[in-house]
mmCIF file of C-alpha atoms in Angstrom:
data_model
loop_
_atom_site.group_PDB
_atom_site.id
_atom_site.type_symbol
_atom_site.label_atom_id
_atom_site.label_comp_id
_atom_site.label_asym_id
_atom_site.label_seq_id
_atom_site.Cartn_x
_atom_site.Cartn_y
_atom_site.Cartn_z
ATOM 1 C CA UNK A 19 12.500 -24.495 -16.569
ATOM 2 C CA UNK A 20 13.606 -22.792 -13.336
ATOM 3 C CA UNK A 21 15.165 -19.954 -15.353
ATOM 4 C CA UNK A 22 11.869 -19.283 -17.143
ATOM 5 C CA UNK A 23 9.998 -19.311 -13.833
ATOM 6 C CA UNK A 24 12.492 -16.900 -12.257
ATOM 7 C CA UNK A 25 12.184 -14.581 -15.271
ATOM 8 C CA UNK A 26 8.392 -14.450 -15.015
ATOM 9 C CA UNK A 27 8.476 -13.946 -11.254
ATOM 10 C CA UNK A 28 10.893 -11.065 -11.654
ATOM 11 C CA UNK A 29 8.813 -9.299 -14.297
ATOM 12 C CA UNK A 30 5.313 -10.420 -13.262
ATOM 13 C CA UNK A 31 5.252 -8.756 -9.834
ATOM 14 C CA UNK A 32 5.698 -11.982 -7.809
ATOM 15 C CA UNK A 33 2.061 -12.051 -6.701
ATOM 16 C CA UNK A 34 1.684 -15.829 -6.920
ATOM 17 C CA UNK A 35 4.896 -16.417 -4.994
ATOM 18 C CA UNK A 36 3.918 -14.012 -2.223
ATOM 19 C CA UNK A 37 0.436 -15.560 -1.947
ATOM 20 C CA UNK A 38 1.966 -19.027 -1.849
ATOM 21 C CA UNK A 39 4.308 -18.042 0.964
ATOM 22 C CA UNK A 40 1.542 -16.399 2.999
ATOM 23 C CA UNK A 41 -1.020 -19.168 2.523
ATOM 24 C CA UNK A 42 1.528 -22.037 2.478
ATOM 25 C CA UNK A 43 0.194 -23.284 -0.856
ATOM 26 C CA UNK A 44 2.387 -24.328 -3.800
ATOM 27 C CA UNK A 45 2.925 -21.456 -6.215
ATOM 28 C CA UNK A 46 2.068 -23.635 -9.204
ATOM 29 C CA UNK A 47 -1.407 -24.284 -7.759
ATOM 30 C CA UNK A 48 -2.063 -20.567 -7.451
ATOM 31 C CA UNK A 49 -0.896 -19.939 -11.015
ATOM 32 C CA UNK A 50 -3.125 -22.703 -12.345
ATOM 33 C CA UNK A 51 -6.042 -21.269 -10.373
ATOM 34 C CA UNK A 52 -5.502 -17.836 -11.958
ATOM 35 C CA UNK A 53 -5.223 -19.351 -15.437
ATOM 36 C CA UNK A 54 -8.353 -21.512 -15.168
ATOM 37 C CA UNK A 55 -10.482 -18.824 -13.578
ATOM 38 C CA UNK A 56 -9.329 -16.343 -16.231
ATOM 39 C CA UNK A 57 -10.650 -18.648 -18.951
ATOM 40 C CA UNK A 58 -13.905 -19.331 -17.106
ATOM 41 C CA UNK A 59 -14.661 -15.720 -16.187
ATOM 42 C CA UNK A 60 -13.263 -14.029 -19.308
ATOM 43 C CA UNK A 61 -10.269 -12.403 -17.656
ATOM 44 C CA UNK A 62 -11.617 -10.856 -14.459
ATOM 45 C CA UNK A 63 -8.937 -12.536 -12.254
ATOM 46 C CA UNK A 64 -6.383 -10.562 -14.250
ATOM 47 C CA UNK A 65 -7.826 -7.432 -12.640
ATOM 48 C CA UNK A 66 -7.519 -9.046 -9.203
ATOM 49 C CA UNK A 67 -3.923 -9.995 -9.991
ATOM 50 C CA UNK A 68 -3.083 -6.436 -11.049
ATOM 51 C CA UNK A 69 -4.740 -4.991 -7.935
ATOM 52 C CA UNK A 70 -2.723 -7.364 -5.734
ATOM 53 C CA UNK A 71 0.447 -6.369 -7.579
ATOM 54 C CA UNK A 72 -0.357 -2.690 -7.023
ATOM 55 C CA UNK A 73 -1.002 -3.220 -3.302
ATOM 56 C CA UNK A 74 2.200 -5.244 -2.898
ATOM 57 C CA UNK A 75 4.236 -2.590 -4.694
ATOM 58 C CA UNK A 76 2.633 0.198 -2.662
ATOM 59 C CA UNK A 77 3.337 -1.584 0.627
ATOM 60 C CA UNK A 78 6.936 -2.198 -0.438
ATOM 61 C CA UNK A 79 7.438 1.528 -0.990
ATOM 62 C CA UNK A 80 5.834 2.370 2.349
ATOM 63 C CA UNK A 81 8.197 0.047 4.211
ATOM 64 C CA UNK A 82 11.276 1.704 2.709
ATOM 65 C CA UNK A 83 10.485 5.098 4.191
ATOM 66 C CA UNK A 84 11.380 5.508 7.843
ATOM 67 C CA UNK A 85 9.660 8.806 8.479
ATOM 68 C CA UNK A 86 7.293 11.312 6.935
ATOM 69 C CA UNK A 87 10.158 13.741 6.369
ATOM 70 C CA UNK A 88 12.044 11.352 4.095
ATOM 71 C CA UNK A 89 12.311 13.870 1.232
#
């Protein structure tokens, strides 16, 4: 089961894990929240998840660069 979870975290942006670490909430609770709210609101939390993934990815790329003249 841990292998499946690691696979999904690697290819699913790691949003739930990062939120769990920041908020000190179990990752499984956050995943269940996203799943249940997706069913209740017809998928709108998926958009929130994708926006969070975009912001996390954008911030990761900003941290890599040390100066504006990186190129």
